[in-house]
Amino acid sequence: MVHSHSHRTFLFLQGPHGPFFHGLAQMLRAAGGTVWRVGFNRGDQAFWPDRASYIPFRDRAEAWDACIARLLDEKAITDLVLYGDTRPVHARAIAQAKARGLTVHVFEEGYLRPYWVSYERGGANGHSRLMQTSVDQMRVALADHDRDLPDAPARWGDMRQHVFYGAVYHGFVLLANRAYAHFRPHRALSVRDEFLLYLRRLALMPLFWLDRVLATYRIKTGGFPYHLALLQLAHDASFRDHGPFDSMAEFLDAVIAGFADGAPPHHHLVFKAHPLEDGRTPMRADIRRIARAHAVEERVHYLRGGKLARLLDDARSAVTVNSTAAQQALWRGLPLKAVGQAVYLKPEFVSDQPMAAFFQDPTRPDSRAYRDYRRYLLETSQIAGSFYSLKGRRQLLRQVVDIMLSADDPYDALDAGRPAPRQHLSVVR
């Protein structure tokens, strides 16, 4: 029997920086589908070589609702494909697609990153179906499935490629965006400043590495118990749209105040920056200022990125807004305090103690419940591979196209006893 997907027409919006979306489109065409792409700036255009299927949106933002409505109808779109569901152009397109009963494919950085990416239908992060799925419901779905779990990855595998593609993308927007005069980025920072921050990060990588090595050495050899605060990018959608704080400084103050009030006086607090932290917010200066105000400046440390596993191995607990890195803490059985909306915010393994009480005597997670949760993710939304490295893209494309073309949402497929085949991580190194 020949399977045809010629009735499927995919409309791509913005994707991760780099060539992943174009490679995905080629695979969908090979499967018999039709593909179109809307680009909002010169960076989008640069990573979509197929001019025949490219649709530039050069109008003002107020015209987007009418434009996307027309495209969905005129092109007879059946599927909407995008990366992240909270940026304004995506959120408004999703609303119109859902009103028409279309399938919405949402890609995101992996909940179990770095060697997995997230693929869900309808929404991700705070809009994910995981938010309404209990651990008991997950266990029921997993009842007939038994497979070994891969170890938690210790490091990112494609950070240099991630930064490189980001710099190239913003370079095109900064230097060659004349045809998209009405484009405005979905983040507050200007394209010029974004581009300069990417260049700065690439240029200073050796110095950042040295600073990180020295700071890690001081923490690892200090001989003190420590708690780990997992920082996120202040402009990231997870922090901005699914957290309770208006600024990163508010989160820093809440954590340091709780630590000062509750932690034993010989304990220390380590703030670990996100691997892509670029200095657009004065993180280190804010931490020093707030720690000094609470009289704990000698016990508070800032670490510029680095390998999380080395720090988690000796940490007493972890605290975050909703960083996906928290899942590595749970994998190790560490007490976790998360204060925002997150797909892993389940009562079985995330503490509901007030901040000071958590630092004083944190409750441990139910590791068995977390393992069941993690196995559920690996059978549904988490796909081995990456957006940015060549090997990672190859592995991701081998799997995700069939999952996208399936009539069943990955969660429904598992409930029905038909989960998609999954690959191990042997080539993503």
Short mmCIF file of C-alpha atoms in Angstrom, two decimals:
data_model
loop_
_atom_site.label_atom_id
_atom_site.label_comp_id
_atom_site.label_asym_id
_atom_site.label_seq_id
_atom_site.Cartn_x
_atom_site.Cartn_y
_atom_site.Cartn_z
CA MET A 1 0.00 0.00 0.00
CA VAL A 2 1.37 3.43 -0.94
CA HIS A 3 0.98 6.14 1.68
CA SER A 4 0.42 9.64 0.29
CA HIS A 5 0.41 12.94 2.14
CA SER A 6 -0.28 15.02 -0.97
CA HIS A 7 -3.38 16.45 0.72
CA ARG A 8 -1.25 18.03 3.45
CA THR A 9 -0.15 21.65 3.02
CA PHE A 10 2.27 23.01 5.62
CA LEU A 11 2.77 26.69 6.40
CA PHE A 12 6.04 27.42 8.21
CA LEU A 13 6.49 30.56 10.30
CA GLN A 14 9.65 31.43 12.23
CA GLY A 15 11.97 28.62 13.23
CA PRO A 16 15.19 28.13 15.20
CA HIS A 17 18.19 29.98 13.78
CA GLY A 18 19.89 27.97 11.08
CA PRO A 19 18.93 25.44 8.39
CA PHE A 20 16.71 23.06 10.36
CA PHE A 21 13.35 24.32 9.10
CA HIS A 22 14.46 24.19 5.48
CA GLY A 23 15.68 20.60 5.92
CA LEU A 24 12.39 19.68 7.55
CA ALA A 25 10.48 21.20 4.62
CA GLN A 26 12.49 19.15 2.14
CA MET A 27 11.59 15.95 3.99
CA LEU A 28 7.90 16.86 4.11
CA ARG A 29 7.95 17.50 0.35
CA ALA A 30 9.65 14.14 -0.19
CA ALA A 31 6.76 12.57 1.75
CA GLY A 32 4.28 14.17 -0.69
CA GLY A 33 3.32 17.32 1.18
CA THR A 34 3.23 20.93 -0.03
CA VAL A 35 5.21 23.51 1.93
CA TRP A 36 5.06 27.32 2.19
CA ARG A 37 7.11 29.62 4.39
CA VAL A 38 6.34 33.12 5.69
CA GLY A 39 9.43 35.21 6.41
CA PHE A 40 9.40 38.37 8.49
CA ASN A 41 12.96 39.60 7.92
CA ARG A 42 16.14 39.01 5.95
CA GLY A 43 17.35 36.45 8.47
CA ASP A 44 14.29 34.27 7.86
CA GLN A 45 14.85 34.60 4.11
CA ALA A 46 18.57 33.72 4.33
CA PHE A 47 17.87 30.29 5.77
CA TRP A 48 15.13 29.44 3.25
CA PRO A 49 16.84 28.95 -0.14
CA ASP A 50 13.67 27.90 -1.97
CA ARG A 51 12.37 31.23 -3.33
CA ALA A 52 9.30 29.66 -4.99
CA SER A 53 7.76 28.70 -1.65
CA TYR A 54 8.84 31.79 0.28
CA ILE A 55 6.23 34.44 1.19
CA PRO A 56 7.68 37.67 2.60
CA PHE A 57 5.60 39.61 5.10
CA ARG A 58 6.70 43.22 4.70
CA ASP A 59 3.66 45.03 6.07
CA ARG A 60 3.08 46.56 9.48
CA ALA A 61 2.29 44.31 12.43
CA GLU A 62 -1.37 45.42 12.43
CA ALA A 63 -1.81 43.78 9.01
CA TRP A 64 -0.68 40.34 10.18
CA ASP A 65 -4.10 39.06 11.30
CA ALA A 66 -5.64 39.68 7.89
CA CYS A 67 -2.56 38.31 6.13
CA ILE A 68 -2.43 35.02 8.02
CA ALA A 69 -6.18 34.55 7.61
CA ARG A 70 -5.85 35.01 3.86
CA LEU A 71 -2.87 32.64 3.60
CA LEU A 72 -4.56 29.88 5.61
CA ASP A 73 -7.57 30.03 3.31
CA GLU A 74 -6.00 30.74 -0.10
CA LYS A 75 -3.24 28.13 0.29
CA ALA A 76 -5.64 25.58 1.79
CA ILE A 77 -3.28 25.11 4.73
CA THR A 78 -3.78 21.95 6.79
CA ASP A 79 -0.77 22.30 9.12
CA LEU A 80 0.97 25.24 10.82
CA VAL A 81 4.63 24.76 11.80
CA LEU A 82 6.54 27.10 14.11
CA TYR A 83 9.18 27.41 16.82
CA GLY A 84 7.84 28.75 20.12
CA ASP A 85 4.20 29.65 20.59
CA THR A 86 4.31 32.93 22.52
CA ARG A 87 5.87 35.48 20.15
CA PRO A 88 3.01 37.70 18.93
CA VAL A 89 2.96 36.64 15.26
CA HIS A 90 2.89 32.99 16.30
CA ALA A 91 0.26 33.36 19.02
CA ARG A 92 -2.09 35.15 16.64
CA ALA A 93 -1.52 32.61 13.88
CA ILE A 94 -2.13 29.72 16.26
CA ALA A 95 -5.45 31.23 17.31
CA GLN A 96 -6.62 31.43 13.71
CA ALA A 97 -5.33 27.94 12.87
CA LYS A 98 -7.11 26.40 15.84
CA ALA A 99 -10.32 28.21 14.92
CA ARG A 100 -10.14 26.44 11.55
CA GLY A 101 -9.36 23.04 13.09
CA LEU A 102 -5.83 22.91 11.63
CA THR A 103 -2.95 20.95 13.13
CA VAL A 104 -0.42 23.17 14.91
CA HIS A 105 3.12 21.75 15.19
CA VAL A 106 5.19 23.49 17.88
CA PHE A 107 8.95 23.00 18.20
CA GLU A 108 10.91 24.14 21.23
CA GLU A 109 14.20 23.53 22.97
CA GLY A 110 14.02 20.15 24.69
CA TYR A 111 12.44 19.74 28.09
CA LEU A 112 15.21 17.16 28.57
CA ARG A 113 17.89 19.11 26.72
CA PRO A 114 20.56 19.14 25.44
CA TYR A 115 20.26 15.97 23.37
CA TRP A 116 16.52 16.16 22.84
CA VAL A 117 14.20 18.75 21.32
CA SER A 118 10.52 19.21 22.09
CA TYR A 119 7.77 18.57 19.56
CA GLU A 120 4.14 19.06 20.57
CA ARG A 121 0.86 19.89 18.93
CA GLY A 122 -1.14 22.92 19.94
CA GLY A 123 1.28 24.46 22.45
CA ALA A 124 4.48 24.10 24.46
CA ASN A 125 5.78 24.99 27.91
CA GLY A 126 2.92 26.60 29.86
CA HIS A 127 0.53 25.76 26.99
CA SER A 128 1.58 22.11 26.81
CA ARG A 129 -0.78 19.22 27.48
CA LEU A 130 1.73 18.13 30.09
CA MET A 131 0.48 20.93 32.35
CA GLN A 132 -2.83 19.08 32.79
CA THR A 133 -1.45 15.53 32.86
CA SER A 134 -0.85 13.99 36.28
CA VAL A 135 1.87 11.47 37.08
CA ASP A 136 -0.83 8.86 37.72
CA GLN A 137 -2.25 9.43 34.22
CA MET A 138 1.26 9.08 32.79
CA ARG A 139 1.72 5.77 34.61
CA VAL A 140 -1.51 4.44 33.13
CA ALA A 141 -0.32 5.36 29.61
CA LEU A 142 3.05 3.69 30.25
CA ALA A 143 1.61 0.50 31.73
CA ASP A 144 2.32 -1.59 28.63
CA HIS A 145 5.67 0.00 27.75
CA ASP A 146 8.98 -0.90 29.32
CA ARG A 147 12.33 0.37 28.10
CA ASP A 148 15.60 1.52 29.63
CA LEU A 149 16.07 5.24 30.16
CA PRO A 150 19.16 6.95 28.75
CA ASP A 151 21.34 8.84 31.21
CA ALA A 152 20.82 12.56 31.72
CA PRO A 153 23.20 14.45 29.40
CA ALA A 154 25.89 16.45 31.17
CA ARG A 155 26.47 19.21 28.63
CA TRP A 156 25.21 20.95 25.53
CA GLY A 157 26.43 19.42 22.32
CA ASP A 158 25.95 22.32 19.90
CA MET A 159 26.54 25.58 21.76
CA ARG A 160 29.04 26.98 19.25
CA GLN A 161 26.72 26.26 16.33
CA HIS A 162 23.82 27.78 18.24
CA VAL A 163 25.72 31.03 18.83
CA PHE A 164 27.10 31.04 15.27
CA TYR A 165 23.70 30.72 13.59
CA GLY A 166 22.29 33.37 15.92
CA ALA A 167 25.06 35.78 14.89
CA VAL A 168 24.51 35.06 11.18
CA TYR A 169 20.76 35.51 11.49
CA HIS A 170 20.98 38.84 13.29
CA GLY A 171 23.74 39.96 10.95
CA PHE A 172 21.40 39.56 7.97
CA VAL A 173 18.63 41.43 9.79
CA LEU A 174 20.98 44.24 10.76
CA LEU A 175 22.82 44.67 7.46
CA ALA A 176 20.38 43.59 4.74
CA ASN A 177 16.86 44.19 6.02
CA ARG A 178 15.89 47.14 3.79
CA ALA A 179 13.09 45.20 2.10
CA TYR A 180 11.48 44.54 5.51
CA ALA A 181 11.29 48.14 6.71
CA HIS A 182 8.37 47.50 9.06
CA PHE A 183 9.94 44.52 10.83
CA ARG A 184 10.12 44.79 14.61
CA PRO A 185 11.74 42.05 16.72
CA HIS A 186 9.58 40.25 19.27
CA ARG A 187 12.15 41.08 21.96
CA ALA A 188 12.74 44.51 23.45
CA LEU A 189 16.37 44.73 22.37
CA SER A 190 17.14 46.17 18.93
CA VAL A 191 18.46 43.93 16.16
CA ARG A 192 21.72 45.89 16.19
CA ASP A 193 22.22 45.23 19.89
CA GLU A 194 21.29 41.55 19.47
CA PHE A 195 23.87 41.22 16.69
CA LEU A 196 26.59 42.96 18.71
CA LEU A 197 25.89 40.75 21.71
CA TYR A 198 26.29 37.62 19.57
CA LEU A 199 29.59 38.94 18.16
CA ARG A 200 30.77 39.85 21.64
CA ARG A 201 29.98 36.39 22.92
CA LEU A 202 31.84 34.72 20.05
CA ALA A 203 34.87 36.96 20.56
CA LEU A 204 35.01 36.55 24.33
CA MET A 205 34.39 32.81 24.52
CA PRO A 206 38.01 32.07 25.60
CA LEU A 207 37.86 34.64 28.40
CA PHE A 208 34.44 33.45 29.51
CA TRP A 209 35.79 29.91 29.59
CA LEU A 210 38.69 30.94 31.84
CA ASP A 211 36.39 32.88 34.18
CA ARG A 212 34.07 29.87 34.38
CA VAL A 213 36.89 27.39 35.08
CA LEU A 214 38.31 29.51 37.90
CA ALA A 215 34.91 30.12 39.49
CA THR A 216 34.02 26.42 39.27
CA TYR A 217 37.33 25.49 40.87
CA ARG A 218 36.73 27.84 43.80
CA ILE A 219 33.26 26.41 44.37
CA LYS A 220 34.26 22.76 44.01
CA THR A 221 37.27 23.11 46.32
CA GLY A 222 35.65 25.47 48.83
CA GLY A 223 34.54 22.67 51.13
CA PHE A 224 31.16 24.28 51.85
CA PRO A 225 27.65 22.89 51.27
CA TYR A 226 25.91 24.85 48.53
CA HIS A 227 22.53 25.33 46.89
CA LEU A 228 22.26 25.93 43.15
CA ALA A 229 20.09 28.63 41.55
CA LEU A 230 19.49 27.85 37.87
CA LEU A 231 19.23 31.12 35.97
CA GLN A 232 17.41 31.66 32.69
CA LEU A 233 17.58 34.31 30.01
CA ALA A 234 15.56 37.29 31.19
CA HIS A 235 14.16 37.74 27.67
CA ASP A 236 13.25 34.08 27.20
CA ALA A 237 9.56 33.29 26.73
CA SER A 238 9.54 30.71 29.54
CA PHE A 239 10.76 33.26 32.08
CA ARG A 240 8.84 36.20 30.67
CA ASP A 241 5.47 34.59 29.87
CA HIS A 242 5.30 31.67 32.31
CA GLY A 243 6.94 33.12 35.42
CA PRO A 244 5.70 35.42 38.23
CA PHE A 245 8.43 38.06 38.00
CA ASP A 246 8.58 41.26 35.97
CA SER A 247 12.38 41.22 35.94
CA MET A 248 15.30 38.94 36.68
CA ALA A 249 16.30 41.22 39.58
CA GLU A 250 13.00 40.35 41.32
CA PHE A 251 13.80 36.64 41.10
CA LEU A 252 17.35 37.19 42.36
CA ASP A 253 16.01 39.14 45.33
CA ALA A 254 13.45 36.45 46.20
CA VAL A 255 16.10 33.72 46.14
CA ILE A 256 18.76 35.62 48.07
CA ALA A 257 16.27 36.82 50.68
CA GLY A 258 15.02 33.26 51.20
CA PHE A 259 18.59 31.98 51.44
CA ALA A 260 19.58 34.65 53.95
CA ASP A 261 16.53 33.93 56.14
CA GLY A 262 16.53 30.14 55.97
CA ALA A 263 19.85 28.54 55.03
CA PRO A 264 22.28 27.43 57.75
CA PRO A 265 25.04 30.04 58.15
CA HIS A 266 27.76 27.76 56.75
CA HIS A 267 25.84 27.06 53.51
CA HIS A 268 26.54 28.92 50.26
CA LEU A 269 24.41 29.85 47.23
CA VAL A 270 25.64 29.48 43.64
CA PHE A 271 23.89 31.25 40.77
CA LYS A 272 24.61 29.47 37.49
CA ALA A 273 24.00 31.54 34.37
CA HIS A 274 22.25 30.17 31.30
CA PRO A 275 24.73 28.91 28.67
CA LEU A 276 23.56 31.63 26.26
CA GLU A 277 23.66 34.50 28.76
CA ASP A 278 25.02 37.48 26.82
CA GLY A 279 25.21 40.26 29.36
CA ARG A 280 22.16 42.27 28.29
CA THR A 281 21.09 42.30 31.96
CA PRO A 282 23.63 43.15 34.71
CA MET A 283 23.26 39.75 36.37
CA ARG A 284 26.53 39.66 38.28
CA ALA A 285 26.20 43.24 39.52
CA ASP A 286 22.61 42.66 40.64
CA ILE A 287 23.58 39.52 42.55
CA ARG A 288 26.39 41.33 44.36
CA ARG A 289 24.15 44.28 45.20
CA ILE A 290 21.29 42.15 46.54
CA ALA A 291 23.59 39.77 48.44
CA ARG A 292 25.27 42.77 50.10
CA ALA A 293 21.88 44.15 51.10
CA HIS A 294 21.07 40.85 52.84
CA ALA A 295 24.55 40.57 54.43
CA VAL A 296 25.41 37.29 52.66
CA GLU A 297 27.82 38.59 50.00
CA GLU A 298 30.61 36.24 51.18
CA ARG A 299 28.38 33.22 50.70
CA VAL A 300 26.89 33.98 47.28
CA HIS A 301 28.65 33.10 44.01
CA TYR A 302 28.01 33.70 40.31
CA LEU A 303 29.10 31.19 37.68
CA ARG A 304 29.09 32.04 33.97
CA GLY A 305 27.55 28.98 32.32
CA GLY A 306 29.56 25.77 32.13
CA LYS A 307 28.72 22.12 32.63
CA LEU A 308 25.81 21.73 34.98
CA ALA A 309 26.52 18.12 35.95
CA ARG A 310 29.71 18.99 37.80
CA LEU A 311 27.82 21.39 40.04
CA LEU A 312 24.75 19.25 40.56
CA ASP A 313 26.79 16.28 41.72
CA ASP A 314 27.67 18.09 44.99
CA ALA A 315 24.71 20.47 45.38
CA ARG A 316 22.22 20.24 48.26
CA SER A 317 19.25 21.57 46.30
CA ALA A 318 18.25 23.59 43.23
CA VAL A 319 15.92 26.55 42.75
CA THR A 320 14.63 28.12 39.53
CA VAL A 321 11.72 29.88 37.90
CA ASN A 322 11.03 27.16 35.32
CA SER A 323 14.37 26.27 33.70
CA THR A 324 14.47 22.95 31.85
CA ALA A 325 17.87 22.41 33.50
CA ALA A 326 15.93 21.64 36.70
CA GLN A 327 15.18 18.22 35.25
CA GLN A 328 18.83 17.28 35.64
CA ALA A 329 18.50 18.09 39.33
CA LEU A 330 15.41 15.88 39.60
CA TRP A 331 17.19 13.09 37.74
CA ARG A 332 19.79 13.14 40.55
CA GLY A 333 17.15 13.18 43.27
CA LEU A 334 17.92 16.72 44.42
CA PRO A 335 15.26 18.81 46.18
CA LEU A 336 13.83 21.34 43.71
CA LYS A 337 11.98 24.62 44.18
CA ALA A 338 10.35 26.06 41.02
CA VAL A 339 8.28 29.24 41.21
CA GLY A 340 6.91 29.56 37.64
CA GLN A 341 4.79 27.43 35.36
CA ALA A 342 6.69 24.39 34.10
CA VAL A 343 5.81 21.05 32.56
CA TYR A 344 7.63 19.30 35.43
CA LEU A 345 5.76 21.19 38.17
CA LYS A 346 4.24 18.09 39.73
CA PRO A 347 3.63 17.76 43.49
CA GLU A 348 5.39 14.40 43.58
CA PHE A 349 8.80 15.92 42.90
CA VAL A 350 8.74 19.74 43.16
CA SER A 351 8.69 21.36 46.62
CA ASP A 352 5.85 23.69 47.60
CA GLN A 353 7.72 25.04 50.64
CA PRO A 354 8.21 28.80 51.07
CA MET A 355 11.67 29.88 49.92
CA ALA A 356 13.21 30.27 53.38
CA ALA A 357 11.84 26.93 54.59
CA PHE A 358 13.16 25.26 51.44
CA PHE A 359 16.70 26.51 52.07
CA GLN A 360 16.46 25.50 55.73
CA ASP A 361 15.27 21.92 55.20
CA PRO A 362 14.29 21.11 51.58
CA THR A 363 11.95 18.19 50.95
CA ARG A 364 13.29 15.50 48.65
CA PRO A 365 11.49 14.51 45.44
CA ASP A 366 9.84 11.18 44.78
CA SER A 367 12.50 9.87 42.40
CA ARG A 368 10.35 6.95 41.28
CA ALA A 369 7.59 9.36 40.22
CA TYR A 370 10.10 11.51 38.36
CA ARG A 371 11.49 8.52 36.48
CA ASP A 372 7.97 7.65 35.33
CA TYR A 373 7.44 11.26 34.26
CA ARG A 374 10.74 11.31 32.37
CA ARG A 375 9.96 8.04 30.62
CA TYR A 376 6.60 9.50 29.57
CA LEU A 377 8.34 12.51 27.99
CA LEU A 378 10.80 10.29 26.11
CA GLU A 379 7.88 8.31 24.67
CA THR A 380 5.99 11.45 23.58
CA SER A 381 7.31 15.00 23.20
CA GLN A 382 11.10 14.50 23.41
CA ILE A 383 12.91 13.58 20.21
CA ALA A 384 16.62 12.78 20.09
CA GLY A 385 18.65 15.30 18.08
CA SER A 386 19.21 19.05 17.90
CA PHE A 387 18.38 22.06 15.75
CA TYR A 388 21.90 23.40 15.33
CA SER A 389 24.56 20.70 14.84
CA LEU A 390 24.71 18.75 11.58
CA LYS A 391 24.59 15.34 13.27
CA GLY A 392 21.80 16.48 15.55
CA ARG A 393 19.67 17.72 12.65
CA ARG A 394 20.15 14.47 10.76
CA GLN A 395 19.02 12.40 13.71
CA LEU A 396 16.08 14.68 14.42
CA LEU A 397 14.85 14.59 10.81
CA ARG A 398 15.02 10.78 10.74
CA GLN A 399 12.32 10.69 13.40
CA VAL A 400 10.25 13.86 13.49
CA VAL A 401 8.79 13.78 9.98
CA ASP A 402 6.96 10.51 10.59
CA ILE A 403 5.73 11.83 13.95
CA MET A 404 4.42 15.01 12.29
CA LEU A 405 2.68 13.07 9.54
CA SER A 406 1.01 10.69 11.98
CA ALA A 407 -2.71 11.19 12.48
CA ASP A 408 -2.14 10.90 16.22
CA ASP A 409 -0.69 13.51 18.54
CA PRO A 410 2.30 11.85 20.33
CA TYR A 411 0.40 11.87 23.62
CA ASP A 412 -2.67 10.30 22.04
CA ALA A 413 -0.50 7.75 20.25
CA LEU A 414 0.94 6.54 23.56
CA ASP A 415 -2.52 6.41 25.15
CA ALA A 416 -3.68 4.28 22.24
CA GLY A 417 -0.68 1.95 22.52
CA ARG A 418 0.92 3.16 19.26
CA PRO A 419 3.95 5.28 20.29
CA ALA A 420 6.34 6.24 17.51
CA PRO A 421 9.68 4.40 17.32
CA ARG A 422 12.47 6.33 19.06
CA GLN A 423 16.21 6.40 18.48
CA HIS A 424 18.94 6.40 21.08
CA LEU A 425 21.52 9.16 21.36
CA SER A 426 24.57 7.35 20.02
CA VAL A 427 25.34 9.78 17.18
CA VAL A 428 24.54 13.11 18.84
CA ARG A 429 27.96 13.80 20.34
#
